[in-house]
CSV table of C-alpha atoms in Angstrom, one decimal:
chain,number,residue,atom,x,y,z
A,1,UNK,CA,143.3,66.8,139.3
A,2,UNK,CA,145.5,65.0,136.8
A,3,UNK,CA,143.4,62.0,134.9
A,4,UNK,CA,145.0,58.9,133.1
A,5,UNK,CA,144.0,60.7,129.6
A,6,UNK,CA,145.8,64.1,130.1
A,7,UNK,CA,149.3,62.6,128.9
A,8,UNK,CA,147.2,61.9,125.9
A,9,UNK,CA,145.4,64.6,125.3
A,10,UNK,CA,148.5,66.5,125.5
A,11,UNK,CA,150.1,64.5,123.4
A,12,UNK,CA,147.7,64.8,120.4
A,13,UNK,CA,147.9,68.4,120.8
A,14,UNK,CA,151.5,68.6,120.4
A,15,UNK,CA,151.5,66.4,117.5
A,16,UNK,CA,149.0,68.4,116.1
A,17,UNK,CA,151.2,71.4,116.0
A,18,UNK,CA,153.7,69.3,115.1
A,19,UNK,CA,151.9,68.1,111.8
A,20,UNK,CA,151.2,71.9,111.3
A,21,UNK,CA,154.4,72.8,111.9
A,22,UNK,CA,155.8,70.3,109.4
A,23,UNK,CA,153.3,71.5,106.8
A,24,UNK,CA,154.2,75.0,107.2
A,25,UNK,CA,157.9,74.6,107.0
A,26,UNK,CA,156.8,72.4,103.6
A,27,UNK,CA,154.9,75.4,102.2
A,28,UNK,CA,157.7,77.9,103.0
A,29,UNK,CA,160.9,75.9,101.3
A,30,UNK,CA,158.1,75.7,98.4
A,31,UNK,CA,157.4,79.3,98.5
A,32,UNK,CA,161.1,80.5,98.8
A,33,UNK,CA,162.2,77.7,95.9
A,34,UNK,CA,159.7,79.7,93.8
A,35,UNK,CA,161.0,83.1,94.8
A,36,UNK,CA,164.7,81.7,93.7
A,37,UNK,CA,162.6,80.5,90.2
A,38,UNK,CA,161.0,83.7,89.9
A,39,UNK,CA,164.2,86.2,90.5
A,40,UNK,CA,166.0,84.1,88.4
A,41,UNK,CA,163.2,84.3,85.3
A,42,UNK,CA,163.0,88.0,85.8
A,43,UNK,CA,166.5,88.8,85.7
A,44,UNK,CA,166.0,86.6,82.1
A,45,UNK,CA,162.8,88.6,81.0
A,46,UNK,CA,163.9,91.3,78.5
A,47,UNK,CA,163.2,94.9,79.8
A,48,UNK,CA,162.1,96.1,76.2
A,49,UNK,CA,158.5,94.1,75.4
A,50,UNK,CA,155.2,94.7,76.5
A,51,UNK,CA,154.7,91.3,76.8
A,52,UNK,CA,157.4,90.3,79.5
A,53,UNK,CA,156.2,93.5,81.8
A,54,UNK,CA,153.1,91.7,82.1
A,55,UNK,CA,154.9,88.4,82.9
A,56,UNK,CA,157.2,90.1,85.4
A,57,UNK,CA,153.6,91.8,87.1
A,58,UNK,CA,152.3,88.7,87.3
A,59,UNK,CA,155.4,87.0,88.5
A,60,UNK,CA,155.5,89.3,91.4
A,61,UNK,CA,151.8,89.0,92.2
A,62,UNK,CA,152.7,85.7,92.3
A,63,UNK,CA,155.4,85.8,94.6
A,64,UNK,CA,153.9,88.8,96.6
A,65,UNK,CA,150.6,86.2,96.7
A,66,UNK,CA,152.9,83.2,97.9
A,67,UNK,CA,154.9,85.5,100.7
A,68,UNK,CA,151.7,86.5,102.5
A,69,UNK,CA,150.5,82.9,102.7
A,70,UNK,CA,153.7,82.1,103.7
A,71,UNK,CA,153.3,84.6,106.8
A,72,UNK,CA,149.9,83.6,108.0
A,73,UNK,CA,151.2,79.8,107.7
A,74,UNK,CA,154.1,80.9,110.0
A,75,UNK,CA,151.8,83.1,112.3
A,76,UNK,CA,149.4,80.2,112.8
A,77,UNK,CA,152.6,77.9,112.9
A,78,UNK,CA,153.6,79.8,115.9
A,79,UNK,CA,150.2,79.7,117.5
A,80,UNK,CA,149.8,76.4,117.8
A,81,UNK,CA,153.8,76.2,119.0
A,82,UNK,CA,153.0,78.4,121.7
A,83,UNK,CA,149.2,76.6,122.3
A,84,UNK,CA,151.2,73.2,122.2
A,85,UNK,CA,154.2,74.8,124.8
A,86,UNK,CA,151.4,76.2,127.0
A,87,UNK,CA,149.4,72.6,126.9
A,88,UNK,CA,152.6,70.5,128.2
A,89,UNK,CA,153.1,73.5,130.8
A,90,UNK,CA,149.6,72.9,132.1
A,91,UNK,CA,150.2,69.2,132.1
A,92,UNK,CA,153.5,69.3,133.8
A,93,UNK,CA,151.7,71.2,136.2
A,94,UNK,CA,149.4,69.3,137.1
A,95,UNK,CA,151.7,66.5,137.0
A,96,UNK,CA,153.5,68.4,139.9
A,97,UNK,CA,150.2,69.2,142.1
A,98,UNK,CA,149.4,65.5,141.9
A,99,UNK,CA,153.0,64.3,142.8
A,100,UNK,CA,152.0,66.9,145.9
A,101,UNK,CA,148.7,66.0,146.5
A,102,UNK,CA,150.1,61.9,146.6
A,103,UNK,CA,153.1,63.1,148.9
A,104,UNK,CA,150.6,64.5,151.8
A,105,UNK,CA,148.3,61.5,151.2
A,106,UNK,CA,150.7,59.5,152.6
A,107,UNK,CA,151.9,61.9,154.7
A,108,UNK,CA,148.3,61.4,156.6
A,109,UNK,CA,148.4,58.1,156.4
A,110,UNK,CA,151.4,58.1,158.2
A,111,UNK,CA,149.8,60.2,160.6
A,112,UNK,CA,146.5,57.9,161.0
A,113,UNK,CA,148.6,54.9,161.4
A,114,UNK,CA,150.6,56.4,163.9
A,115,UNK,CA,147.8,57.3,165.6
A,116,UNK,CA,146.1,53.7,165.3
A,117,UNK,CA,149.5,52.2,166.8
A,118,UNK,CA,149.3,54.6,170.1
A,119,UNK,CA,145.5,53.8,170.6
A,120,UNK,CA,146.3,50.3,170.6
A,121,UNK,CA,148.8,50.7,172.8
A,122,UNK,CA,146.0,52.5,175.5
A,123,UNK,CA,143.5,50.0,175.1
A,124,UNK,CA,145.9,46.7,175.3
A,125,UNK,CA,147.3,48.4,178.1
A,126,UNK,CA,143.3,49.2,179.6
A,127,UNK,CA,142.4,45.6,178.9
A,128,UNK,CA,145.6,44.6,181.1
A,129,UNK,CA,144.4,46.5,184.1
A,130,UNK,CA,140.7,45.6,183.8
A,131,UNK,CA,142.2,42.1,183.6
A,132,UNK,CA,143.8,43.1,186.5
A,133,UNK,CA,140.8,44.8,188.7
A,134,UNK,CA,138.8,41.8,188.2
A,135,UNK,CA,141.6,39.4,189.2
A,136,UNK,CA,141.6,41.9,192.9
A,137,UNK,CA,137.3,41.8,192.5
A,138,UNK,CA,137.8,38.2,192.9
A,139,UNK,CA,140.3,38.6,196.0
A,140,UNK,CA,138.1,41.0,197.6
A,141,UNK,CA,135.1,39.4,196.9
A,142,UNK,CA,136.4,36.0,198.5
A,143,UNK,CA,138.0,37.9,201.4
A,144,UNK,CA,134.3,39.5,202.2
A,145,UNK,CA,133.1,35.8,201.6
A,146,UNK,CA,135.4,34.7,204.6
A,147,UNK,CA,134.4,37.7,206.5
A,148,UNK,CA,131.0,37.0,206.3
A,149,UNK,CA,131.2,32.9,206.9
A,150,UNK,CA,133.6,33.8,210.5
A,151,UNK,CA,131.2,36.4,211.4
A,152,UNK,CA,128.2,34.2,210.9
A,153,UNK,CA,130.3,31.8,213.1
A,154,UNK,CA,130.1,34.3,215.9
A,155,UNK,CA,133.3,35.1,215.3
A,156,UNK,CA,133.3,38.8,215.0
A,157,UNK,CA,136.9,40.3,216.1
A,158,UNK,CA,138.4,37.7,213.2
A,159,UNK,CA,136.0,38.7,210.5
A,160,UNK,CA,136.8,42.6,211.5
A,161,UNK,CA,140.4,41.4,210.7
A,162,UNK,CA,139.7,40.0,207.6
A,163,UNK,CA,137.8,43.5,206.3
A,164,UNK,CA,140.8,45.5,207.6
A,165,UNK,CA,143.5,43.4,206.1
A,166,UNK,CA,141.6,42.9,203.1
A,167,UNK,CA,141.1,46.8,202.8
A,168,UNK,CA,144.9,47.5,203.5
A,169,UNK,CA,146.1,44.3,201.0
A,170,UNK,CA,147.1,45.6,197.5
A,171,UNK,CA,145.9,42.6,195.5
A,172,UNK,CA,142.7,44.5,197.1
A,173,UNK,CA,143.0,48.1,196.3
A,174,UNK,CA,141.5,49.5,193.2
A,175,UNK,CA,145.0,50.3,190.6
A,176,UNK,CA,145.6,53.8,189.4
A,177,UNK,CA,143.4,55.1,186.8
A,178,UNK,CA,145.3,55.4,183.4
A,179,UNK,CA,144.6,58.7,181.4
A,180,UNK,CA,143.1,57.6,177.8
């Protein structure tokens, strides 16, 4: 899951490597301007004394001690490069999985909603034939009313009439049933 602080977080790292990386590069131009100084003062030392052997060992003690610091600053330079490189690759992945993960959110919503729209579709359309169905209840019911008034009159034949023509009406008979 990508959080609001990851863009930071990798940030900081990079510019931590960076900041190393800066300082390495600082330490090696040192380092190789004191190579060229210490070639050039022992191509001047004399070959003959005592004394200038021992300042062209240490000279190259020197310069052997400042190479190998020079090394493990580049090694460790490269480290952190490569932990940096690997940190915005981590971070543009997730990036990528929560651009995804977004993208099929609202691909279900758009699913849900669709699915909202047809059910209220069903039920306005259920609601219009219950509407409906009580509309014929209240037909049927008066018809029967009728029925029931002209056959309490003695009138039986008529009131039969009414049953069978109420049956056979279609403001009368029950409406299809819809399929929710």
């Amino acid at each position: 899951m990508l959080h609001s602080t990851d863009f930071f977080n990798t940030s900081v790292s990079a510019w931590a490597a960076m900041g190393h990386t800066t300082a390495c590069v600082e330490e090696l131009v040192t380092a190789t301007s004191d190579v060229a100084r210490l070639a050039n003062n022992l191509q001047n030392l004399d070959a003959g004394g005592d004394d200038d052997d021992d300042d062209a060992e240490g000279g190259a003690e020197v310069l052997l001690e400042r190479a190998v610091n020079a090394t493990a600053a580049a090694a460790e330079t490269l480290r952190l490069a490569r932990q940096a490189q690997e940190s915005v690759k981590r971070s543009q992945e997730a990036k990528s999985q929560a651009e995804h993960t977004r993208q099929e959110v609202r691909n279900e919503a758009e699913r849900v909603r669709a699915l909202i729209a047809k059910l209220a579709s069903k039920v306005t359309t259920v609601e219009a034939q219950v509407a409906g169905i009580e509309k014929e209840a209240e037909g049927a019911l008066e018809v029967l009313k009728q029925a029931m008034t002209v056959g309490i009159g003695g009138e039986m034949a008529a009131a039969e009439a009414l049953v069978i023509n109420a049956e056979t009406t279609p403001a009368v008979r029950p409406p299809p049933v819809v399929e929710a």
